[in-house]
PDB file of C-alpha atoms and ligand atoms in Angstrom:
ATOM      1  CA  UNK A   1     151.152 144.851-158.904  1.00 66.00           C
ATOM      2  CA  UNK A   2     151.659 142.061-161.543  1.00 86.00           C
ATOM      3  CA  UNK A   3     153.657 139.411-160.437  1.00 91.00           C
ATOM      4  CA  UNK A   4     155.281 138.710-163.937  1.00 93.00           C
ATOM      5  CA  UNK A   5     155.967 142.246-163.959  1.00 92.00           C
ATOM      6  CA  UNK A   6     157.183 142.565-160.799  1.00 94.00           C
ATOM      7  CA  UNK A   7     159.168 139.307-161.486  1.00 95.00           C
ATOM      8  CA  UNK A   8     161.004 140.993-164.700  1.00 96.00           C
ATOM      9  CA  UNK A   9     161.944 143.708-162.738  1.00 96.00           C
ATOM     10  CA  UNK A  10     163.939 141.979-160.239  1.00 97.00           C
ATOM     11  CA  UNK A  11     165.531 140.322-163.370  1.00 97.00           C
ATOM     12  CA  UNK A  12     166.707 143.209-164.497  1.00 97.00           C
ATOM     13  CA  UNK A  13     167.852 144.537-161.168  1.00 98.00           C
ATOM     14  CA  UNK A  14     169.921 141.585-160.477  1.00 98.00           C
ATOM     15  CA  UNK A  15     171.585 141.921-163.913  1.00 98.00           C
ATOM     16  CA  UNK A  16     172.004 145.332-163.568  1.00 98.00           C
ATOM     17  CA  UNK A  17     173.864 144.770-160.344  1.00 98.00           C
ATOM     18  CA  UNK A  18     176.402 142.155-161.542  1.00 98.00           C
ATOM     19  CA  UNK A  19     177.157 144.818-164.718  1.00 98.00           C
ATOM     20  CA  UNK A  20     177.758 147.381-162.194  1.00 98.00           C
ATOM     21  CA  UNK A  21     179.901 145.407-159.822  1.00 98.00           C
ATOM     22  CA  UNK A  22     181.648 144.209-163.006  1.00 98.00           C
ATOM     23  CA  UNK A  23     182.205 148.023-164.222  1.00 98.00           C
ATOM     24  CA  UNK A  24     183.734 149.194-160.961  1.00 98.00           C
ATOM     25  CA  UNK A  25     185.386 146.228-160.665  1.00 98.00           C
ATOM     26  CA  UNK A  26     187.406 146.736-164.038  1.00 98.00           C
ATOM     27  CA  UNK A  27     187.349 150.462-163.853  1.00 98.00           C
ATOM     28  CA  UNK A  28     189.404 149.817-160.493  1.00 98.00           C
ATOM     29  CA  UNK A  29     191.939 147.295-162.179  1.00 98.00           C
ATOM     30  CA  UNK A  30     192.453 149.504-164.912  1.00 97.00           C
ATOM     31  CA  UNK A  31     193.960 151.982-162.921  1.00 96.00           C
ATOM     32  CA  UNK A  32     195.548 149.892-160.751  1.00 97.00           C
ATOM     33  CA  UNK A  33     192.920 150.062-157.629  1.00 97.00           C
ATOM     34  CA  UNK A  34     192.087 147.628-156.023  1.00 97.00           C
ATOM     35  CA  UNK A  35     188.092 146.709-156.545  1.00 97.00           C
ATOM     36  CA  UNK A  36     187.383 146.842-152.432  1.00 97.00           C
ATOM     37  CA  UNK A  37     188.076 150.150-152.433  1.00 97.00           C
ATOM     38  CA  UNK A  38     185.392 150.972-153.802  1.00 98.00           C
ATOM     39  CA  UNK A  39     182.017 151.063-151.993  1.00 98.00           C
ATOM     40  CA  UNK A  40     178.838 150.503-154.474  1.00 98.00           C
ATOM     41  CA  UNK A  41     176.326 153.093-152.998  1.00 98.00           C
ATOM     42  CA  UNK A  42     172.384 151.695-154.185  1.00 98.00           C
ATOM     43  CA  UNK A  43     170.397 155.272-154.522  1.00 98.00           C
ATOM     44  CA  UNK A  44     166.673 154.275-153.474  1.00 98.00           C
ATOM     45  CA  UNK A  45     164.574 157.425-154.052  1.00 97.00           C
ATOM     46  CA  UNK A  46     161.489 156.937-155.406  1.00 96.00           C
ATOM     47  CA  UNK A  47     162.119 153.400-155.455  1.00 97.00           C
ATOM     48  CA  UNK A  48     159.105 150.989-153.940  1.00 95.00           C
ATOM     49  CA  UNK A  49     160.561 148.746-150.830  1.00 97.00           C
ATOM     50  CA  UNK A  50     159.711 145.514-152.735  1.00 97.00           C
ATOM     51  CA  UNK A  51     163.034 146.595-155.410  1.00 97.00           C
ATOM     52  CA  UNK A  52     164.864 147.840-152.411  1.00 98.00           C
ATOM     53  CA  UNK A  53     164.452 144.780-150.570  1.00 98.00           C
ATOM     54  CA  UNK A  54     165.172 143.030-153.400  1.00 98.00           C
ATOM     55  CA  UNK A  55     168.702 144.927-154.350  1.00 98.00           C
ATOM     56  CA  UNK A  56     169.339 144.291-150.301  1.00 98.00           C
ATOM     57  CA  UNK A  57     168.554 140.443-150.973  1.00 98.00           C
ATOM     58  CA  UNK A  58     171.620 140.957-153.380  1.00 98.00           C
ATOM     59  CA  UNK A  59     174.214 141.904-151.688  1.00 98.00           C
ATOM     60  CA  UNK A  60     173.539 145.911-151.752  1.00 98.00           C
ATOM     61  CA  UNK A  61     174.940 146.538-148.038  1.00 98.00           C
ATOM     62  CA  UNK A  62     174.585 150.808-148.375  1.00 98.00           C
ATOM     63  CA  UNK A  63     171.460 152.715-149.636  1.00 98.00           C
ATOM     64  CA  UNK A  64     171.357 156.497-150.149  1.00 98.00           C
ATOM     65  CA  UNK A  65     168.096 158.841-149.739  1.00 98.00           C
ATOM     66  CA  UNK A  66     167.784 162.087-150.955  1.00 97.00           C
ATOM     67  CA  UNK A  67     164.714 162.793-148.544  1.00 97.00           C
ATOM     68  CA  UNK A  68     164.216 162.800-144.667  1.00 98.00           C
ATOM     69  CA  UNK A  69     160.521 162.128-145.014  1.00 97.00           C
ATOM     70  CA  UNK A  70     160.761 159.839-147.617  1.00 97.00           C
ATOM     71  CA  UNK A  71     163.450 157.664-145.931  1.00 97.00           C
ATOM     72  CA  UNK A  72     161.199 157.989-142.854  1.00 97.00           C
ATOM     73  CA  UNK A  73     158.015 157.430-144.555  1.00 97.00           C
ATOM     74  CA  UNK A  74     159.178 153.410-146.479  1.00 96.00           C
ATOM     75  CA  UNK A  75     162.868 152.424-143.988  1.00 95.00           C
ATOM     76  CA  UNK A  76     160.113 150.223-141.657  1.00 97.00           C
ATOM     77  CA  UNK A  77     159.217 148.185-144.703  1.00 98.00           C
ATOM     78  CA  UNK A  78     163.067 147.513-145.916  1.00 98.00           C
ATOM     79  CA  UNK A  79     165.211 144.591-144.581  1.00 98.00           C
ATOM     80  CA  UNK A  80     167.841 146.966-143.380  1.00 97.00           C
ATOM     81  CA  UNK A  81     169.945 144.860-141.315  1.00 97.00           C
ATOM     82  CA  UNK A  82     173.471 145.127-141.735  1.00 97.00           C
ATOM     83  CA  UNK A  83     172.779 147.817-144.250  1.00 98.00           C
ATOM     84  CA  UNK A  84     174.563 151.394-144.052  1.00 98.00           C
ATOM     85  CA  UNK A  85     172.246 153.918-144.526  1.00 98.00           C
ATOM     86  CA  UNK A  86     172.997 157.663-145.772  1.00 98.00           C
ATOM     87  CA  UNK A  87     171.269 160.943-146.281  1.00 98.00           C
ATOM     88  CA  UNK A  88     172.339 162.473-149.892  1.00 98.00           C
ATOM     89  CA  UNK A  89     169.726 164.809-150.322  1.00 98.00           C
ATOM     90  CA  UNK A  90     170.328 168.408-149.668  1.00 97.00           C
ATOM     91  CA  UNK A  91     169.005 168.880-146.224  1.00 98.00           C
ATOM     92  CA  UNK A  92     167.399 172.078-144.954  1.00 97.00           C
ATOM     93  CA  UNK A  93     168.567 172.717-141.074  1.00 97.00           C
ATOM     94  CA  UNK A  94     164.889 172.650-139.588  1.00 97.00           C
ATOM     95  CA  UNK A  95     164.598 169.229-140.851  1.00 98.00           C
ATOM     96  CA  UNK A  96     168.474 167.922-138.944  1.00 98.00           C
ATOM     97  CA  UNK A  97     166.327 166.893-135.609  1.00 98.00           C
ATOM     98  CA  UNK A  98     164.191 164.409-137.885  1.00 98.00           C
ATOM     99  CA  UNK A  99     166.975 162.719-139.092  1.00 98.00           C
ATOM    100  CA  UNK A 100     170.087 162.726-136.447  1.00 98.00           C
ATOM    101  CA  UNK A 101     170.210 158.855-134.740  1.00 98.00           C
ATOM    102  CA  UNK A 102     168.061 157.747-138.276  1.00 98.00           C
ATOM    103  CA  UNK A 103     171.320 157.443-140.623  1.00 98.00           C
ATOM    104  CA  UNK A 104     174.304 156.119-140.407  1.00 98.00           C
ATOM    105  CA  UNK A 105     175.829 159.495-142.326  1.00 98.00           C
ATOM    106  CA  UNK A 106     174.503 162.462-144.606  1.00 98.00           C
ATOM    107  CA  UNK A 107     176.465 162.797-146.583  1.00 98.00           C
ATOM    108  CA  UNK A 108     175.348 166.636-147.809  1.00 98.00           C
ATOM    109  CA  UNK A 109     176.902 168.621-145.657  1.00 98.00           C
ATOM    110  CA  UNK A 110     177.055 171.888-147.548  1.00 98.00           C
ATOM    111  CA  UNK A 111     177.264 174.505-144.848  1.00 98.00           C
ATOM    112  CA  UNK A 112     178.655 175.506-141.585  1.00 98.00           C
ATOM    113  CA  UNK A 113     175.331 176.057-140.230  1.00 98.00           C
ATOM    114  CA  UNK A 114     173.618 173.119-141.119  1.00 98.00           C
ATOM    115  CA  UNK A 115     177.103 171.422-139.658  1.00 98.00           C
ATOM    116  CA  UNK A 116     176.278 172.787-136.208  1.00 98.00           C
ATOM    117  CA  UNK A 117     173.019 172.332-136.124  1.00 98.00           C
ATOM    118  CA  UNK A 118     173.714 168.662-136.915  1.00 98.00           C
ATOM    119  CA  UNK A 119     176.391 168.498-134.011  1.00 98.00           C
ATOM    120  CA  UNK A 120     173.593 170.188-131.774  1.00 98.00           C
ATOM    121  CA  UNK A 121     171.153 167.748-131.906  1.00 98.00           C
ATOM    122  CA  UNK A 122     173.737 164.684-132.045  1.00 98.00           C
ATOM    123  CA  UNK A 123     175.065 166.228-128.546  1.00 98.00           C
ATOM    124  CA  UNK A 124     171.257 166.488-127.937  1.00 98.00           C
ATOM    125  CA  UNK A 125     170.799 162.761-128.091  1.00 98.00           C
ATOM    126  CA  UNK A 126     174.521 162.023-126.804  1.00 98.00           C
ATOM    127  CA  UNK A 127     175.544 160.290-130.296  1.00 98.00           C
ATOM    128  CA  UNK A 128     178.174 161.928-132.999  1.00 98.00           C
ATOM    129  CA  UNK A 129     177.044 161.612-136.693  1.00 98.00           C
ATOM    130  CA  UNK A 130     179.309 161.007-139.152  1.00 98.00           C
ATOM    131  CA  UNK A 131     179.344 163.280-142.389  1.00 98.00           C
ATOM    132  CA  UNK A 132     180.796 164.144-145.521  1.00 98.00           C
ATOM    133  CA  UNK A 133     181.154 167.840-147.237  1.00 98.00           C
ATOM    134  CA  UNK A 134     179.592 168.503-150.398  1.00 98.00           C
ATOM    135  CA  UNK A 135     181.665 170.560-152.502  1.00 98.00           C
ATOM    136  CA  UNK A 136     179.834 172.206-155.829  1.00 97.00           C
ATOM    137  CA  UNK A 137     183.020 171.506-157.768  1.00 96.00           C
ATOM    138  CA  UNK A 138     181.864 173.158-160.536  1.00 95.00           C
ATOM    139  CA  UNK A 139     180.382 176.269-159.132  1.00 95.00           C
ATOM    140  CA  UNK A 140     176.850 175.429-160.729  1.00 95.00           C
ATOM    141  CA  UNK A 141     174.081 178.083-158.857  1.00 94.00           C
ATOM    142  CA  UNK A 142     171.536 175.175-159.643  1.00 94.00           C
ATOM    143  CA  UNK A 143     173.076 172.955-157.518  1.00 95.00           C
ATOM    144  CA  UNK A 144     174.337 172.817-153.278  1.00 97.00           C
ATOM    145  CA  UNK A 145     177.554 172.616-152.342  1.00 98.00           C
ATOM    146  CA  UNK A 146     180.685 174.425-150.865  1.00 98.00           C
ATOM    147  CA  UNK A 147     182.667 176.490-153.630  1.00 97.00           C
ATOM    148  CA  UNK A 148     186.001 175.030-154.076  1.00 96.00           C
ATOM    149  CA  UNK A 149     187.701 178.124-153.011  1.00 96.00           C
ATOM    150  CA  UNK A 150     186.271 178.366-149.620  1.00 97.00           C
ATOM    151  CA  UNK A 151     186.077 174.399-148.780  1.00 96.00           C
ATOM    152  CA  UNK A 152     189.222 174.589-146.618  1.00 95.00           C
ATOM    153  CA  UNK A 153     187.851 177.082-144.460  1.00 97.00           C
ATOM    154  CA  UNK A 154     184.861 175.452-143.996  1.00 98.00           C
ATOM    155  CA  UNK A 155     186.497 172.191-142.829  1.00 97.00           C
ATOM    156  CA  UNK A 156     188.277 174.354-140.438  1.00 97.00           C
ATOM    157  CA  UNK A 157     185.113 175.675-139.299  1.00 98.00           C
ATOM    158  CA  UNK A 158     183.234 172.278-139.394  1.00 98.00           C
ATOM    159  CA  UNK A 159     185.921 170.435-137.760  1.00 97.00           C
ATOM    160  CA  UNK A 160     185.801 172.656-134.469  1.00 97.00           C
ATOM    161  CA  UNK A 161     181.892 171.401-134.000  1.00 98.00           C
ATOM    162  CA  UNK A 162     181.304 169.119-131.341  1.00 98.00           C
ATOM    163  CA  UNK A 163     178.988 166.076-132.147  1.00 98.00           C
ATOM    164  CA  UNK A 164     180.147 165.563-135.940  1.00 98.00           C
ATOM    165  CA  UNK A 165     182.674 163.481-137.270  1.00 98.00           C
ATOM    166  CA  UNK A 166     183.931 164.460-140.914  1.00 98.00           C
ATOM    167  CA  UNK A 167     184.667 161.623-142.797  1.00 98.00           C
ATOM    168  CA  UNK A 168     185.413 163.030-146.245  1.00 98.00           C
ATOM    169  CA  UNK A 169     183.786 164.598-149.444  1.00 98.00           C
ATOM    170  CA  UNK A 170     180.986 164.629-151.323  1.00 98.00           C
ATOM    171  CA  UNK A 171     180.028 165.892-154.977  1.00 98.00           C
ATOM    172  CA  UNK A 172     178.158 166.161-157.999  1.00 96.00           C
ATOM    173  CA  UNK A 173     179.900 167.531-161.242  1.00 94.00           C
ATOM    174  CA  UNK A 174     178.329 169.595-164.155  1.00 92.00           C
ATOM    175  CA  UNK A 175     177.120 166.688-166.594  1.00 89.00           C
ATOM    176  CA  UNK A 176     179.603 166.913-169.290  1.00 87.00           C
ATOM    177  CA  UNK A 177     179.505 165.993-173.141  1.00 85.00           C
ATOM    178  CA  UNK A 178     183.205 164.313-172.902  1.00 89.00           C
ATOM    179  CA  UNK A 179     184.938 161.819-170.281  1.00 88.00           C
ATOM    180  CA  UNK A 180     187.543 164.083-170.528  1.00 88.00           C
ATOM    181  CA  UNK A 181     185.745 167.255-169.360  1.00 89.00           C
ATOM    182  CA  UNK A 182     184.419 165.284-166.532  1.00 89.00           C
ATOM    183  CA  UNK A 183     187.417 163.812-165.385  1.00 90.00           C
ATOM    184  CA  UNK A 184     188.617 166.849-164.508  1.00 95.00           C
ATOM    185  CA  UNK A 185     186.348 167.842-161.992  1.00 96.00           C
ATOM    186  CA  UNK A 186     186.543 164.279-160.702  1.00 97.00           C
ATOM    187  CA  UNK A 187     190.606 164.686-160.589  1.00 97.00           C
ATOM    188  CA  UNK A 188     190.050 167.986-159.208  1.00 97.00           C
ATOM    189  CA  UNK A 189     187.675 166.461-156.490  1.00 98.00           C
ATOM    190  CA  UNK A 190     190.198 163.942-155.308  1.00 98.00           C
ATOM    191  CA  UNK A 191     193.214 166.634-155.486  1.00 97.00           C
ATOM    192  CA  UNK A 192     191.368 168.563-153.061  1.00 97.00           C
ATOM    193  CA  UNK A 193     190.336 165.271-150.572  1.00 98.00           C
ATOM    194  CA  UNK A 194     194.783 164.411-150.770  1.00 98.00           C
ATOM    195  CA  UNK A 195     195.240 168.169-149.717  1.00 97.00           C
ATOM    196  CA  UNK A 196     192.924 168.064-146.999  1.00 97.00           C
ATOM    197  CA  UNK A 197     193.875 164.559-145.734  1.00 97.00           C
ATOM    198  CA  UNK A 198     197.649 165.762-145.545  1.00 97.00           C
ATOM    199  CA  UNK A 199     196.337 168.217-143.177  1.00 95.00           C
ATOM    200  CA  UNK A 200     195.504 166.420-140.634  1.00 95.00           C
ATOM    201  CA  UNK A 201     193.241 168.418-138.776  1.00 94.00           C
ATOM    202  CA  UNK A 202     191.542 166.900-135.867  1.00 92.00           C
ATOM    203  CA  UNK A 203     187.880 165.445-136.404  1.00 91.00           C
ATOM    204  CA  UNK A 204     188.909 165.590-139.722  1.00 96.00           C
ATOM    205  CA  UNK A 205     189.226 161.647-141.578  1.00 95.00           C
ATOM    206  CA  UNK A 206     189.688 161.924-145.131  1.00 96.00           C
ATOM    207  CA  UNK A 207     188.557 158.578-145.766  1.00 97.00           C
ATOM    208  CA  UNK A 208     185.283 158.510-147.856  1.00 98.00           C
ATOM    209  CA  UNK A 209     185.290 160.315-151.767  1.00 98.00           C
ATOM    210  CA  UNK A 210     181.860 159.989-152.798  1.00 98.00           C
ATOM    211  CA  UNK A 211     181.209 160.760-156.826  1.00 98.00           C
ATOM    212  CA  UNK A 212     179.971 159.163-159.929  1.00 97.00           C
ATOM    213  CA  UNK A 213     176.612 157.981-160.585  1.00 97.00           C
ATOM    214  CA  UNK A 214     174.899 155.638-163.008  1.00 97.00           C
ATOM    215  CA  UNK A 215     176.516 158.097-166.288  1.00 95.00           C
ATOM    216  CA  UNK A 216     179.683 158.489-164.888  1.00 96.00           C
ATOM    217  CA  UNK A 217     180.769 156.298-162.377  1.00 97.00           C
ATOM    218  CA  UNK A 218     183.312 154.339-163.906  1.00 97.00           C
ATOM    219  CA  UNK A 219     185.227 157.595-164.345  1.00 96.00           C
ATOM    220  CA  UNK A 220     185.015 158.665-160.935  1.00 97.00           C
ATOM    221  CA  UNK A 221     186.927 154.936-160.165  1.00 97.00           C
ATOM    222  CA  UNK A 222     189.322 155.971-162.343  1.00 97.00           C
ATOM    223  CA  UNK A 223     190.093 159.250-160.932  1.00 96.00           C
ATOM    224  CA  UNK A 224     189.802 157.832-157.158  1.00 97.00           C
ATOM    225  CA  UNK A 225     185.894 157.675-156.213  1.00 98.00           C
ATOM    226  CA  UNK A 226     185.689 155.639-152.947  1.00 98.00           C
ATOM    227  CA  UNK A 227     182.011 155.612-153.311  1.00 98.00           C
ATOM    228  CA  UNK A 228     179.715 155.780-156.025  1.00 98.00           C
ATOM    229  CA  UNK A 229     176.050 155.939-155.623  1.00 98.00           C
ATOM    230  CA  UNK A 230     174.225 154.373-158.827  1.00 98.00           C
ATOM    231  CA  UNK A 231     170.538 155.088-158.980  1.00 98.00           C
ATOM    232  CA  UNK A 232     169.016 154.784-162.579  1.00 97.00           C
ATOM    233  CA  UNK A 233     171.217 151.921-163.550  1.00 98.00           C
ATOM    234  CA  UNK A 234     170.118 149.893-160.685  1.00 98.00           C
ATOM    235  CA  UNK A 235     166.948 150.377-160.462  1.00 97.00           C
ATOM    236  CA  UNK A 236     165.828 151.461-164.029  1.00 94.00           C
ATOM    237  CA  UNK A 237     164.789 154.716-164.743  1.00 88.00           C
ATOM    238  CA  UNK A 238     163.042 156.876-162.345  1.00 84.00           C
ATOM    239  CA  UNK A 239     159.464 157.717-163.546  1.00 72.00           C
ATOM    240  CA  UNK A 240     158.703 160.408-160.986  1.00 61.00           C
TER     241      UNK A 240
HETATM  242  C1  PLP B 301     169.733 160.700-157.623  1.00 68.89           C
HETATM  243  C2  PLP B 301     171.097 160.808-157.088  1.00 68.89           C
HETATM  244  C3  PLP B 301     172.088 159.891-157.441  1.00 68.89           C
HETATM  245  C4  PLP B 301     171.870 158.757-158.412  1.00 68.89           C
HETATM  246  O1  PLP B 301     171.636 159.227-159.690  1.00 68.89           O
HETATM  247  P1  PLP B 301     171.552 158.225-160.951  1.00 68.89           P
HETATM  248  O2  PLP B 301     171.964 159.052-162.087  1.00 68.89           O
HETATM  249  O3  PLP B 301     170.162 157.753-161.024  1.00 68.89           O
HETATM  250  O4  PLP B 301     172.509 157.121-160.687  1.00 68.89           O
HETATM  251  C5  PLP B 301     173.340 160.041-156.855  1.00 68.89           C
HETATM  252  N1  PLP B 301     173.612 161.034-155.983  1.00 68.89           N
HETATM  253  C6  PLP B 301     172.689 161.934-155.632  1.00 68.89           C
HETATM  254  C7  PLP B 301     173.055 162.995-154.668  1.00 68.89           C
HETATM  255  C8  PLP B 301     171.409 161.857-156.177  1.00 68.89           C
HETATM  256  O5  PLP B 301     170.495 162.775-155.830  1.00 68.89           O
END
């Protein structure tokens, strides 16, 4: 690789970052959050360590994967101390033993089965993982998810299996055309997280709302994102 090139790019991620942090910093203010609440998620797929480490150098203190061999295949080359590490990749259940004890959470969650089979193999290596529900809160077939209507049964479900911890929710909205359109499913996202976290089931912690990305984050802070996970605008595009 060119070192100019490579050079330039760090430029730009470090610029990137400080628009970002400024974005969910005023996004926050705006409607009267405060800016610690929320979390600045770095997605890293496809991304070479050297821009990881480099984003890490920064200040980036949580990463997101969406693959279990691709995490596996580049985390020995990234400076991951002190960093919070999550799975937020759909994950298939014959592929939960490869990466129970490897993450600090996975956050995709999207069925009872894959649930217990993650509490199995936690209890298999005497650990708990912690883990958010993906909801598919706008009942898209191309994408994974639990359907809005049956997401309270599934947390029942879920929080009877020993070796998980639920620690809130998880989603991906339709892309829309207007910030109106996808506020809603953001609002609708965070009604759902106050109705389950007035439940107070046991295992259950309704701590963690994780939505927006790099097109919509700012309204996901605005309608009560706790986490947003920013790929594109952090890293630049993805080219593969
Ligand atoms: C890729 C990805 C992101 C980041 O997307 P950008 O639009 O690049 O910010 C966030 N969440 C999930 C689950 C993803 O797969």
């Amino acid at each position: 690789m060119e070192k100019a090139w490579v050079e330039a790019r760090f430029h730009d991620i470090e610029e990137n970052y400080k628009i970002i942090k400024d974005k969910i910093a005023e996004a926050a203010i705006k409607s009267g959050r405060n800016p610690s609440d929320v979390r600045l998620m770095g997605v890293t797929k496809t991304v070479e360590s050297i821009y990881i480490n480099h984003a890490l150098d920064l200040g980036v203190d949580l990463i997101g994967e969406n693959r279990v061999q691709e995490f596996l295949g580049k985390r020995d080359e990234l400076k991951l101390d002190g960093v919070e590490k999550h799975l937020i990749g759909h994950l298939q259940t014959n592929k939960v033993r490869q990466i129970v004890g490897e993450v600090d959470m996975i956050d995709s969650v999207d069925s009872v089965k894959v649930a217990a089979e993650i509490g199995k193999q936690s209890l298999k290596r005497g650990i708990i993982t912690d883990v958010l529900v993906e909801i598919n809160i706008g009942g898209e077939d191309s994408k994974f998810g639990i359907d809005p209507s049956a997401i309270l049964d599934n947390i029942y479900q879920m929080s009877e299996i020993d070796g998980i911890r639920i620690n809130g929710l998880m989603a991906i909205p339709p892309i829309c055309d207007d910030d109106k359109e996808n506020c809603k499913f953001f609002a609708n996202m965070y009604g759902m997280f106050l109705d389950i976290r007035a439940k107070k089931l046991d295992n259950v912690n309704m701590n963690i709302l994780s939505m927006g990305m790099s097109g919509d984050f700012e309204n996901a802070v605005r309608e009560g994102s706790t986490m947003v996970r920013v790929g594109s605008s952090l890293f630049g595009r993805r080219v593969y």
